[in-house]
mmCIF file of N, CA and C in Angstrom:
data_model
loop_
_atom_site.group_PDB
_atom_site.id
_atom_site.type_symbol
_atom_site.label_atom_id
_atom_site.label_comp_id
_atom_site.label_asym_id
_atom_site.label_seq_id
_atom_site.Cartn_x
_atom_site.Cartn_y
_atom_site.Cartn_z
ATOM 1 N N MET V 233 -133.212 146.687 102.045
ATOM 2 C CA MET V 233 -133.334 145.296 102.403
ATOM 3 C C MET V 233 -132.604 144.406 101.406
ATOM 4 N N LYS V 234 -132.683 144.777 100.105
ATOM 5 C CA LYS V 234 -132.022 143.989 99.075
ATOM 6 C C LYS V 234 -130.509 144.030 99.247
ATOM 7 N N LYS V 235 -129.992 145.193 99.637
ATOM 8 C CA LYS V 235 -128.551 145.326 99.813
ATOM 9 C C LYS V 235 -128.072 144.458 100.972
ATOM 10 N N ILE V 236 -128.835 144.400 102.037
ATOM 11 C CA ILE V 236 -128.458 143.583 103.197
ATOM 12 C C ILE V 236 -128.521 142.104 102.835
ATOM 13 N N SER V 237 -129.549 141.713 102.096
ATOM 14 C CA SER V 237 -129.681 140.309 101.683
ATOM 15 C C SER V 237 -128.515 139.897 100.782
ATOM 16 N N ALA V 238 -128.159 140.797 99.844
ATOM 17 C CA ALA V 238 -127.054 140.508 98.938
ATOM 18 C C ALA V 238 -125.740 140.397 99.721
ATOM 19 N N PHE V 239 -125.553 141.305 100.717
ATOM 20 C CA PHE V 239 -124.341 141.267 101.529
ATOM 21 C C PHE V 239 -124.250 139.970 102.325
ATOM 22 N N ILE V 240 -125.352 139.549 102.932
ATOM 23 C CA ILE V 240 -125.368 138.306 103.726
ATOM 24 C C ILE V 240 -125.127 137.098 102.825
ATOM 25 N N LEU V 241 -125.720 137.138 101.646
ATOM 26 C CA LEU V 241 -125.535 136.037 100.699
ATOM 27 C C LEU V 241 -124.073 135.934 100.277
ATOM 28 N N CYS V 242 -123.434 137.059 99.956
ATOM 29 C CA CYS V 242 -122.010 137.060 99.577
ATOM 30 C C CYS V 242 -121.133 136.610 100.740
ATOM 31 N N LEU V 243 -121.438 137.080 101.937
ATOM 32 C CA LEU V 243 -120.675 136.693 103.117
ATOM 33 C C LEU V 243 -120.812 135.201 103.372
ATOM 34 N N GLY V 244 -122.021 134.675 103.192
ATOM 35 C CA GLY V 244 -122.260 133.240 103.392
ATOM 36 C C GLY V 244 -121.471 132.398 102.393
ATOM 37 N N PHE V 245 -121.471 132.806 101.118
ATOM 38 C CA PHE V 245 -120.693 132.077 100.115
ATOM 39 C C PHE V 245 -119.201 132.154 100.415
ATOM 40 N N GLY V 246 -118.765 133.312 100.860
ATOM 41 C CA GLY V 246 -117.356 133.475 101.198
ATOM 42 C C GLY V 246 -116.927 132.554 102.318
ATOM 43 N N LEU V 247 -117.783 132.413 103.324
ATOM 44 C CA LEU V 247 -117.455 131.538 104.453
ATOM 45 C C LEU V 247 -117.523 130.057 104.066
ATOM 46 N N VAL V 248 -118.489 129.722 103.250
ATOM 47 C CA VAL V 248 -118.669 128.314 102.865
ATOM 48 C C VAL V 248 -117.507 127.832 101.998
ATOM 49 N N PHE V 249 -117.100 128.668 101.047
ATOM 50 C CA PHE V 249 -116.081 128.230 100.095
ATOM 51 C C PHE V 249 -114.667 128.659 100.474
ATOM 52 N N ALA V 250 -114.479 129.284 101.611
ATOM 53 C CA ALA V 250 -113.156 129.717 102.036
ATOM 54 C C ALA V 250 -112.354 128.510 102.506
ATOM 55 N N GLN V 251 -111.061 128.556 102.245
ATOM 56 C CA GLN V 251 -110.170 127.498 102.710
ATOM 57 C C GLN V 251 -109.417 128.013 103.921
ATOM 58 N N THR V 252 -109.234 127.167 104.879
ATOM 59 C CA THR V 252 -108.494 127.571 106.067
ATOM 60 C C THR V 252 -107.023 127.260 105.870
ATOM 61 N N GLN V 253 -106.187 128.043 106.471
ATOM 62 C CA GLN V 253 -104.747 127.848 106.383
ATOM 63 C C GLN V 253 -104.290 126.687 107.242
ATOM 64 N N GLU V 254 -105.109 126.278 108.197
ATOM 65 C CA GLU V 254 -104.716 125.214 109.108
ATOM 66 C C GLU V 254 -104.830 123.825 108.480
ATOM 67 N N ALA V 255 -105.527 123.721 107.373
ATOM 68 C CA ALA V 255 -105.707 122.408 106.747
ATOM 69 C C ALA V 255 -104.358 121.919 106.239
ATOM 70 N N LYS V 256 -104.012 120.746 106.627
ATOM 71 C CA LYS V 256 -102.743 120.150 106.221
ATOM 72 C C LYS V 256 -103.010 119.218 105.036
ATOM 73 N N THR V 257 -102.153 119.280 104.054
ATOM 74 C CA THR V 257 -102.299 118.381 102.915
ATOM 75 C C THR V 257 -101.409 117.166 103.143
ATOM 76 N N GLN V 258 -101.914 116.036 102.734
ATOM 77 C CA GLN V 258 -101.149 114.800 102.850
ATOM 78 C C GLN V 258 -100.131 114.739 101.715
ATOM 79 N N PRO V 259 -98.936 114.248 101.989
ATOM 80 C CA PRO V 259 -97.962 114.121 100.904
ATOM 81 C C PRO V 259 -98.473 113.119 99.863
ATOM 82 N N ALA V 260 -98.155 113.392 98.629
ATOM 83 C CA ALA V 260 -98.588 112.508 97.546
ATOM 84 C C ALA V 260 -97.925 111.141 97.686
ATOM 85 N N GLU V 261 -98.673 110.118 97.325
ATOM 86 C CA GLU V 261 -98.121 108.765 97.391
ATOM 87 C C GLU V 261 -97.063 108.596 96.317
ATOM 88 N N ASN V 262 -96.092 107.774 96.592
ATOM 89 C CA ASN V 262 -95.033 107.514 95.643
ATOM 90 C C ASN V 262 -95.483 106.413 94.688
ATOM 91 N N HIS V 263 -95.682 106.785 93.420
ATOM 92 C CA HIS V 263 -96.072 105.819 92.395
ATOM 93 C C HIS V 263 -94.910 105.552 91.450
ATOM 94 N N SER V 264 -93.700 105.713 91.902
ATOM 95 C CA SER V 264 -92.551 105.572 91.015
ATOM 96 C C SER V 264 -92.448 104.172 90.432
ATOM 97 N N ARG V 265 -92.984 103.174 91.114
ATOM 98 C CA ARG V 265 -92.908 101.815 90.572
ATOM 99 C C ARG V 265 -93.866 101.630 89.401
ATOM 100 N N ASP V 266 -94.817 102.573 89.225
ATOM 101 C CA ASP V 266 -95.781 102.485 88.140
ATOM 102 C C ASP V 266 -95.311 103.205 86.877
ATOM 103 N N LYS V 267 -94.179 103.879 86.941
ATOM 104 C CA LYS V 267 -93.702 104.637 85.798
ATOM 105 C C LYS V 267 -93.286 103.697 84.671
ATOM 106 N N TYR V 268 -93.414 104.199 83.446
ATOM 107 C CA TYR V 268 -93.010 103.454 82.254
ATOM 108 C C TYR V 268 -91.501 103.305 82.248
ATOM 109 N N MET V 269 -91.048 102.079 82.156
ATOM 110 C CA MET V 269 -89.618 101.795 82.126
ATOM 111 C C MET V 269 -89.293 101.142 80.785
ATOM 112 N N PRO V 270 -88.607 101.845 79.880
ATOM 113 C CA PRO V 270 -88.367 101.304 78.544
ATOM 114 C C PRO V 270 -87.651 99.958 78.553
ATOM 115 N N GLU V 271 -86.788 99.734 79.519
ATOM 116 C CA GLU V 271 -86.051 98.456 79.545
ATOM 117 C C GLU V 271 -86.947 97.292 79.952
ATOM 118 N N GLN V 272 -88.141 97.598 80.467
ATOM 119 C CA GLN V 272 -89.052 96.540 80.874
ATOM 120 C C GLN V 272 -90.106 96.247 79.801
ATOM 121 N N SER V 273 -90.054 96.937 78.658
ATOM 122 C CA SER V 273 -91.054 96.716 77.628
ATOM 123 C C SER V 273 -90.388 96.375 76.299
ATOM 124 N N LYS V 274 -91.115 95.596 75.489
ATOM 125 C CA LYS V 274 -90.647 95.214 74.159
ATOM 126 C C LYS V 274 -91.794 95.388 73.184
ATOM 127 N N GLN V 275 -91.500 95.919 72.010
ATOM 128 C CA GLN V 275 -92.488 96.075 70.953
ATOM 129 C C GLN V 275 -92.839 94.714 70.373
ATOM 130 N N ALA V 276 -94.023 94.598 69.813
ATOM 131 C CA ALA V 276 -94.390 93.394 69.076
ATOM 132 C C ALA V 276 -93.532 93.341 67.815
ATOM 133 N N GLU V 277 -93.184 92.137 67.381
ATOM 134 C CA GLU V 277 -92.298 91.990 66.228
ATOM 135 C C GLU V 277 -92.917 91.055 65.204
ATOM 136 N N TYR V 278 -92.885 91.491 63.960
ATOM 137 C CA TYR V 278 -93.308 90.641 62.850
ATOM 138 C C TYR V 278 -92.115 89.786 62.449
ATOM 139 N N PRO V 279 -92.325 88.515 62.036
ATOM 140 C CA PRO V 279 -91.189 87.691 61.600
ATOM 141 C C PRO V 279 -90.448 88.366 60.449
ATOM 142 N N GLY V 280 -89.225 88.750 60.676
ATOM 143 C CA GLY V 280 -88.425 89.451 59.672
ATOM 144 C C GLY V 280 -88.407 90.952 59.872
ATOM 145 N N GLY V 281 -89.270 91.477 60.716
ATOM 146 C CA GLY V 281 -89.274 92.903 61.004
ATOM 147 C C GLY V 281 -90.431 93.638 60.358
ATOM 148 N N LEU V 282 -90.594 94.883 60.743
ATOM 149 C CA LEU V 282 -91.689 95.708 60.261
ATOM 150 C C LEU V 282 -91.560 96.015 58.770
ATOM 151 N N SER V 283 -90.335 96.133 58.269
ATOM 152 C CA SER V 283 -90.143 96.407 56.841
ATOM 153 C C SER V 283 -90.632 95.229 55.995
ATOM 154 N N VAL V 284 -90.443 93.999 56.484
ATOM 155 C CA VAL V 284 -90.945 92.817 55.773
ATOM 156 C C VAL V 284 -92.472 92.832 55.778
ATOM 157 N N PHE V 285 -93.078 93.210 56.905
ATOM 158 C CA PHE V 285 -94.532 93.305 56.990
ATOM 159 C C PHE V 285 -95.058 94.321 55.976
ATOM 160 N N MET V 286 -94.454 95.502 55.928
ATOM 161 C CA MET V 286 -94.880 96.529 54.980
ATOM 162 C C MET V 286 -94.720 96.052 53.542
ATOM 163 N N ARG V 287 -93.630 95.354 53.243
ATOM 164 C CA ARG V 287 -93.408 94.846 51.888
ATOM 165 C C ARG V 287 -94.489 93.840 51.516
ATOM 166 N N GLU V 288 -94.824 92.922 52.438
ATOM 167 C CA GLU V 288 -95.847 91.923 52.165
ATOM 168 C C GLU V 288 -97.221 92.560 51.976
ATOM 169 N N VAL V 289 -97.549 93.544 52.795
ATOM 170 C CA VAL V 289 -98.829 94.235 52.650
ATOM 171 C C VAL V 289 -98.877 94.955 51.310
ATOM 172 N N THR V 290 -97.813 95.651 50.953
ATOM 173 C CA THR V 290 -97.761 96.401 49.704
ATOM 174 C C THR V 290 -97.886 95.474 48.499
ATOM 175 N N GLN V 291 -97.270 94.293 48.559
ATOM 176 C CA GLN V 291 -97.351 93.347 47.446
ATOM 177 C C GLN V 291 -98.750 92.772 47.280
ATOM 178 N N LYS V 292 -99.507 92.677 48.358
ATOM 179 C CA LYS V 292 -100.854 92.116 48.285
ATOM 180 C C LYS V 292 -101.914 93.129 47.850
ATOM 181 N N ILE V 293 -101.574 94.414 47.854
ATOM 182 C CA ILE V 293 -102.541 95.434 47.454
ATOM 183 C C ILE V 293 -102.775 95.335 45.953
ATOM 184 N N ASP V 294 -104.039 95.216 45.571
ATOM 185 C CA ASP V 294 -104.440 95.143 44.168
ATOM 186 C C ASP V 294 -104.783 96.557 43.706
ATOM 187 N N SER V 295 -103.910 97.140 42.893
ATOM 188 C CA SER V 295 -104.105 98.531 42.469
ATOM 189 C C SER V 295 -105.314 98.684 41.553
ATOM 190 N N ASN V 296 -105.782 97.611 40.952
ATOM 191 C CA ASN V 296 -106.970 97.700 40.101
ATOM 192 C C ASN V 296 -108.234 97.969 40.914
ATOM 193 N N ARG V 297 -108.221 97.684 42.192
ATOM 194 C CA ARG V 297 -109.371 97.926 43.055
ATOM 195 C C ARG V 297 -109.426 99.361 43.582
ATOM 196 N N ILE V 298 -108.348 100.104 43.375
ATOM 197 C CA ILE V 298 -108.264 101.463 43.915
ATOM 198 C C ILE V 298 -108.599 102.473 42.825
ATOM 199 N N LYS V 299 -109.552 103.322 43.118
ATOM 200 C CA LYS V 299 -109.954 104.379 42.187
ATOM 201 C C LYS V 299 -109.706 105.716 42.857
ATOM 202 N N GLY V 300 -109.336 106.681 42.047
ATOM 203 C CA GLY V 300 -109.141 108.000 42.621
ATOM 204 C C GLY V 300 -108.636 108.980 41.595
ATOM 205 N N PRO V 301 -108.655 110.256 41.925
ATOM 206 C CA PRO V 301 -108.157 111.288 41.005
ATOM 207 C C PRO V 301 -106.636 111.246 40.936
ATOM 208 N N LYS V 302 -106.111 111.891 39.916
ATOM 209 C CA LYS V 302 -104.652 111.952 39.782
ATOM 210 C C LYS V 302 -104.052 112.652 40.988
ATOM 211 N N GLY V 303 -102.876 112.204 41.368
ATOM 212 C CA GLY V 303 -102.199 112.774 42.521
ATOM 213 C C GLY V 303 -102.044 111.736 43.628
ATOM 214 N N LYS V 304 -101.697 112.215 44.788
ATOM 215 C CA LYS V 304 -101.449 111.330 45.919
ATOM 216 C C LYS V 304 -102.710 111.101 46.734
ATOM 217 N N SER V 305 -102.884 109.871 47.160
ATOM 218 C CA SER V 305 -103.942 109.528 48.120
ATOM 219 C C SER V 305 -103.262 108.905 49.321
ATOM 220 N N ARG V 306 -103.728 109.300 50.483
ATOM 221 C CA ARG V 306 -103.138 108.805 51.729
ATOM 222 C C ARG V 306 -104.159 108.015 52.513
ATOM 223 N N SER V 307 -103.638 107.023 53.210
ATOM 224 C CA SER V 307 -104.458 106.221 54.099
ATOM 225 C C SER V 307 -103.593 105.871 55.297
ATOM 226 N N ASN V 308 -104.199 105.825 56.459
ATOM 227 C CA ASN V 308 -103.458 105.494 57.668
ATOM 228 C C ASN V 308 -104.104 104.276 58.316
ATOM 229 N N ALA V 309 -103.299 103.251 58.562
ATOM 230 C CA ALA V 309 -103.795 102.030 59.192
ATOM 231 C C ALA V 309 -103.341 102.020 60.647
ATOM 232 N N LYS V 310 -104.308 101.973 61.548
ATOM 233 C CA LYS V 310 -104.020 101.825 62.973
ATOM 234 C C LYS V 310 -104.524 100.438 63.351
ATOM 235 N N PHE V 311 -103.624 99.611 63.876
ATOM 236 C CA PHE V 311 -104.025 98.255 64.230
ATOM 237 C C PHE V 311 -103.321 97.813 65.498
ATOM 238 N N SER V 312 -103.903 96.810 66.137
ATOM 239 C CA SER V 312 -103.312 96.298 67.367
ATOM 240 C C SER V 312 -102.891 94.848 67.172
ATOM 241 N N VAL V 313 -101.816 94.494 67.855
ATOM 242 C CA VAL V 313 -101.346 93.104 67.916
ATOM 243 C C VAL V 313 -101.600 92.646 69.345
ATOM 244 N N ASN V 314 -102.443 91.625 69.495
ATOM 245 C CA ASN V 314 -102.835 91.196 70.837
ATOM 246 C C ASN V 314 -101.756 90.342 71.498
ATOM 247 N N ALA V 315 -102.022 89.884 72.698
ATOM 248 C CA ALA V 315 -101.047 89.123 73.489
ATOM 249 C C ALA V 315 -100.776 87.744 72.902
ATOM 250 N N LYS V 316 -101.602 87.310 71.952
ATOM 251 C CA LYS V 316 -101.371 86.021 71.293
ATOM 252 C C LYS V 316 -100.586 86.180 69.992
ATOM 253 N N GLY V 317 -100.370 87.410 69.555
ATOM 254 C CA GLY V 317 -99.608 87.666 68.343
ATOM 255 C C GLY V 317 -100.456 87.817 67.096
ATOM 256 N N ASP V 318 -101.764 87.995 67.262
ATOM 257 C CA ASP V 318 -102.661 88.184 66.121
ATOM 258 C C ASP V 318 -103.007 89.653 65.958
ATOM 259 N N ILE V 319 -103.232 90.064 64.690
ATOM 260 C CA ILE V 319 -103.741 91.407 64.441
ATOM 261 C C ILE V 319 -105.201 91.393 64.867
ATOM 262 N N GLU V 320 -105.558 92.289 65.780
ATOM 263 C CA GLU V 320 -106.880 92.222 66.394
ATOM 264 C C GLU V 320 -107.814 93.310 65.874
ATOM 265 N N THR V 321 -107.484 94.541 66.092
ATOM 266 C CA THR V 321 -108.348 95.656 65.709
ATOM 267 C C THR V 321 -107.682 96.426 64.587
ATOM 268 N N ILE V 322 -108.463 96.735 63.545
ATOM 269 C CA ILE V 322 -107.930 97.493 62.409
ATOM 270 C C ILE V 322 -108.824 98.702 62.195
ATOM 271 N N GLN V 323 -108.200 99.881 62.174
ATOM 272 C CA GLN V 323 -108.919 101.127 61.899
ATOM 273 C C GLN V 323 -108.200 101.834 60.761
ATOM 274 N N ILE V 324 -108.899 102.046 59.651
ATOM 275 C CA ILE V 324 -108.306 102.682 58.481
ATOM 276 C C ILE V 324 -108.948 104.051 58.283
ATOM 277 N N THR V 325 -108.123 105.070 58.133
ATOM 278 C CA THR V 325 -108.620 106.418 57.865
ATOM 279 C C THR V 325 -107.897 106.971 56.649
ATOM 280 N N GLY V 326 -108.582 107.808 55.920
ATOM 281 C CA GLY V 326 -107.990 108.431 54.745
ATOM 282 C C GLY V 326 -109.056 109.045 53.879
ATOM 283 N N ASP V 327 -108.632 109.802 52.870
ATOM 284 C CA ASP V 327 -109.583 110.512 52.032
ATOM 285 C C ASP V 327 -110.093 109.679 50.858
ATOM 286 N N ASN V 328 -109.449 108.566 50.529
ATOM 287 C CA ASN V 328 -109.854 107.735 49.398
ATOM 288 C C ASN V 328 -110.478 106.446 49.929
ATOM 289 N N GLU V 329 -111.776 106.310 49.764
ATOM 290 C CA GLU V 329 -112.502 105.166 50.327
ATOM 291 C C GLU V 329 -112.054 103.832 49.717
ATOM 292 N N SER V 330 -111.786 103.805 48.408
ATOM 293 C CA SER V 330 -111.367 102.551 47.787
ATOM 294 C C SER V 330 -109.981 102.126 48.284
ATOM 295 N N LEU V 331 -109.087 103.078 48.511
ATOM 296 C CA LEU V 331 -107.775 102.761 49.087
ATOM 297 C C LEU V 331 -107.937 102.251 50.516
ATOM 298 N N ASN V 332 -108.797 102.899 51.296
ATOM 299 C CA ASN V 332 -109.048 102.451 52.668
ATOM 300 C C ASN V 332 -109.568 101.014 52.683
ATOM 301 N N ASN V 333 -110.527 100.706 51.805
ATOM 302 C CA ASN V 333 -111.091 99.348 51.755
ATOM 303 C C ASN V 333 -110.050 98.320 51.353
ATOM 304 N N GLU V 334 -109.190 98.666 50.403
ATOM 305 C CA GLU V 334 -108.167 97.719 49.952
ATOM 306 C C GLU V 334 -107.117 97.479 51.045
ATOM 307 N N VAL V 335 -106.701 98.531 51.743
ATOM 308 C CA VAL V 335 -105.737 98.370 52.839
ATOM 309 C C VAL V 335 -106.353 97.507 53.942
ATOM 310 N N GLU V 336 -107.626 97.738 54.255
ATOM 311 C CA GLU V 336 -108.292 96.934 55.280
ATOM 312 C C GLU V 336 -108.394 95.470 54.849
ATOM 313 N N ARG V 337 -108.737 95.223 53.580
ATOM 314 C CA ARG V 337 -108.835 93.856 53.079
ATOM 315 C C ARG V 337 -107.500 93.121 53.216
ATOM 316 N N VAL V 338 -106.427 93.809 52.834
ATOM 317 C CA VAL V 338 -105.098 93.194 52.886
ATOM 318 C C VAL V 338 -104.665 92.959 54.335
ATOM 319 N N MET V 339 -104.916 93.931 55.208
ATOM 320 C CA MET V 339 -104.526 93.771 56.618
ATOM 321 C C MET V 339 -105.252 92.579 57.242
ATOM 322 N N LYS V 340 -106.535 92.395 56.902
ATOM 323 C CA LYS V 340 -107.285 91.262 57.442
ATOM 324 C C LYS V 340 -106.790 89.927 56.882
ATOM 325 N N SER V 341 -106.181 89.958 55.700
ATOM 326 C CA SER V 341 -105.705 88.721 55.094
ATOM 327 C C SER V 341 -104.342 88.269 55.638
ATOM 328 N N MET V 342 -103.666 89.117 56.383
ATOM 329 C CA MET V 342 -102.346 88.769 56.922
ATOM 330 C C MET V 342 -102.522 87.735 58.034
ATOM 331 N N THR V 343 -101.916 86.555 57.853
ATOM 332 C CA THR V 343 -102.127 85.455 58.804
ATOM 333 C C THR V 343 -100.892 85.124 59.640
ATOM 334 N N ALA V 344 -99.751 85.655 59.281
ATOM 335 C CA ALA V 344 -98.525 85.333 60.028
ATOM 336 C C ALA V 344 -98.636 85.837 61.464
ATOM 337 N N LYS V 345 -98.190 85.027 62.400
ATOM 338 C CA LYS V 345 -98.206 85.396 63.823
ATOM 339 C C LYS V 345 -97.066 86.359 64.120
ATOM 340 N N TRP V 346 -97.378 87.348 64.933
ATOM 341 C CA TRP V 346 -96.386 88.279 65.439
ATOM 342 C C TRP V 346 -95.845 87.730 66.759
ATOM 343 N N LYS V 347 -94.646 88.152 67.110
ATOM 344 C CA LYS V 347 -94.151 87.899 68.463
ATOM 345 C C LYS V 347 -94.771 89.011 69.313
ATOM 346 N N PRO V 348 -95.596 88.649 70.319
ATOM 347 C CA PRO V 348 -96.318 89.683 71.074
ATOM 348 C C PRO V 348 -95.383 90.649 71.800
ATOM 349 N N GLY V 349 -95.891 91.861 72.013
ATOM 350 C CA GLY V 349 -95.168 92.835 72.810
ATOM 351 C C GLY V 349 -95.193 92.413 74.270
ATOM 352 N N GLU V 350 -94.253 92.936 75.029
ATOM 353 C CA GLU V 350 -94.166 92.576 76.449
ATOM 354 C C GLU V 350 -94.001 93.816 77.303
ATOM 355 N N TYR V 351 -94.549 93.732 78.499
ATOM 356 C CA TYR V 351 -94.313 94.744 79.524
ATOM 357 C C TYR V 351 -94.112 94.004 80.833
ATOM 358 N N LYS V 352 -92.957 94.224 81.440
ATOM 359 C CA LYS V 352 -92.564 93.550 82.680
ATOM 360 C C LYS V 352 -92.668 92.029 82.537
ATOM 361 N N GLY V 353 -92.295 91.528 81.351
ATOM 362 C CA GLY V 353 -92.265 90.089 81.113
ATOM 363 C C GLY V 353 -93.596 89.469 80.752
ATOM 364 N N ASN V 354 -94.664 90.245 80.714
ATOM 365 C CA ASN V 354 -95.984 89.720 80.374
ATOM 366 C C ASN V 354 -96.389 90.173 78.980
ATOM 367 N N PRO V 355 -96.999 89.289 78.176
ATOM 368 C CA PRO V 355 -97.449 89.708 76.845
ATOM 369 C C PRO V 355 -98.592 90.719 76.955
ATOM 370 N N VAL V 356 -98.531 91.748 76.120
ATOM 371 C CA VAL V 356 -99.532 92.817 76.145
ATOM 372 C C VAL V 356 -99.947 93.192 74.726
ATOM 373 N N LEU V 357 -101.060 93.906 74.620
ATOM 374 C CA LEU V 357 -101.557 94.416 73.357
ATOM 375 C C LEU V 357 -100.747 95.654 72.979
ATOM 376 N N ILE V 358 -100.325 95.730 71.719
ATOM 377 C CA ILE V 358 -99.522 96.850 71.231
ATOM 378 C C ILE V 358 -100.211 97.447 70.003
ATOM 379 N N TRP V 359 -100.247 98.775 69.916
ATOM 380 C CA TRP V 359 -100.842 99.472 68.780
ATOM 381 C C TRP V 359 -99.764 99.938 67.816
ATOM 382 N N PHE V 360 -100.088 99.901 66.514
ATOM 383 C CA PHE V 360 -99.208 100.382 65.454
ATOM 384 C C PHE V 360 -99.973 101.352 64.567
ATOM 385 N N ASN V 361 -99.261 102.322 64.006
ATOM 386 C CA ASN V 361 -99.788 103.237 62.993
ATOM 387 C C ASN V 361 -98.892 103.139 61.769
ATOM 388 N N LEU V 362 -99.479 102.801 60.616
ATOM 389 C CA LEU V 362 -98.694 102.714 59.391
ATOM 390 C C LEU V 362 -99.350 103.574 58.315
ATOM 391 N N PRO V 363 -98.586 104.463 57.694
ATOM 392 C CA PRO V 363 -99.141 105.273 56.611
ATOM 393 C C PRO V 363 -99.014 104.543 55.267
ATOM 394 N N PHE V 364 -99.993 104.763 54.397
ATOM 395 C CA PHE V 364 -99.960 104.250 53.036
ATOM 396 C C PHE V 364 -100.208 105.427 52.105
ATOM 397 N N ILE V 365 -99.336 105.588 51.105
ATOM 398 C CA ILE V 365 -99.465 106.675 50.136
ATOM 399 C C ILE V 365 -99.422 106.059 48.744
ATOM 400 N N VAL V 366 -100.447 106.365 47.947
ATOM 401 C CA VAL V 366 -100.515 105.893 46.571
ATOM 402 C C VAL V 366 -100.498 107.105 45.668
ATOM 403 N N ASN V 367 -99.686 107.035 44.623
ATOM 404 C CA ASN V 367 -99.585 108.135 43.666
ATOM 405 C C ASN V 367 -100.253 107.713 42.359
ATOM 406 N N PHE V 368 -101.353 108.348 41.994
ATOM 407 C CA PHE V 368 -102.061 108.061 40.745
ATOM 408 C C PHE V 368 -101.530 109.003 39.671
ATOM 409 N N GLU V 369 -101.130 108.439 38.548
ATOM 410 C CA GLU V 369 -100.617 109.274 37.434
ATOM 411 C C GLU V 369 -101.468 109.127 36.224
#
């Protein structure tokens, strides 16, 4: 009796989950107009360029606030520039907490407006990743 029950159960699952060959699939919709087009987008720009931004941030960092062992310490700043040209979200990661805090303090103190990024002529939020490396001797 158990063998018959198991056979019927397997047959039932096979019929329920079987696909028929007659089922026609609909062609996929064309989303080509939604594709990323580099010529339709522009990065956010700091007045003078990204190198000027990095120089200004580096000059504002107070090395007396940073503590750490000898050697290199790394920190990575991920931040967004919103559609109004302001730095909006700042996320700092790294192994040296005092370096992370100092980079975050300096990033929050930056007041110059960015030229917002654009996509298809509309201002959009753009994310940036900037590495910071300090060498303690």
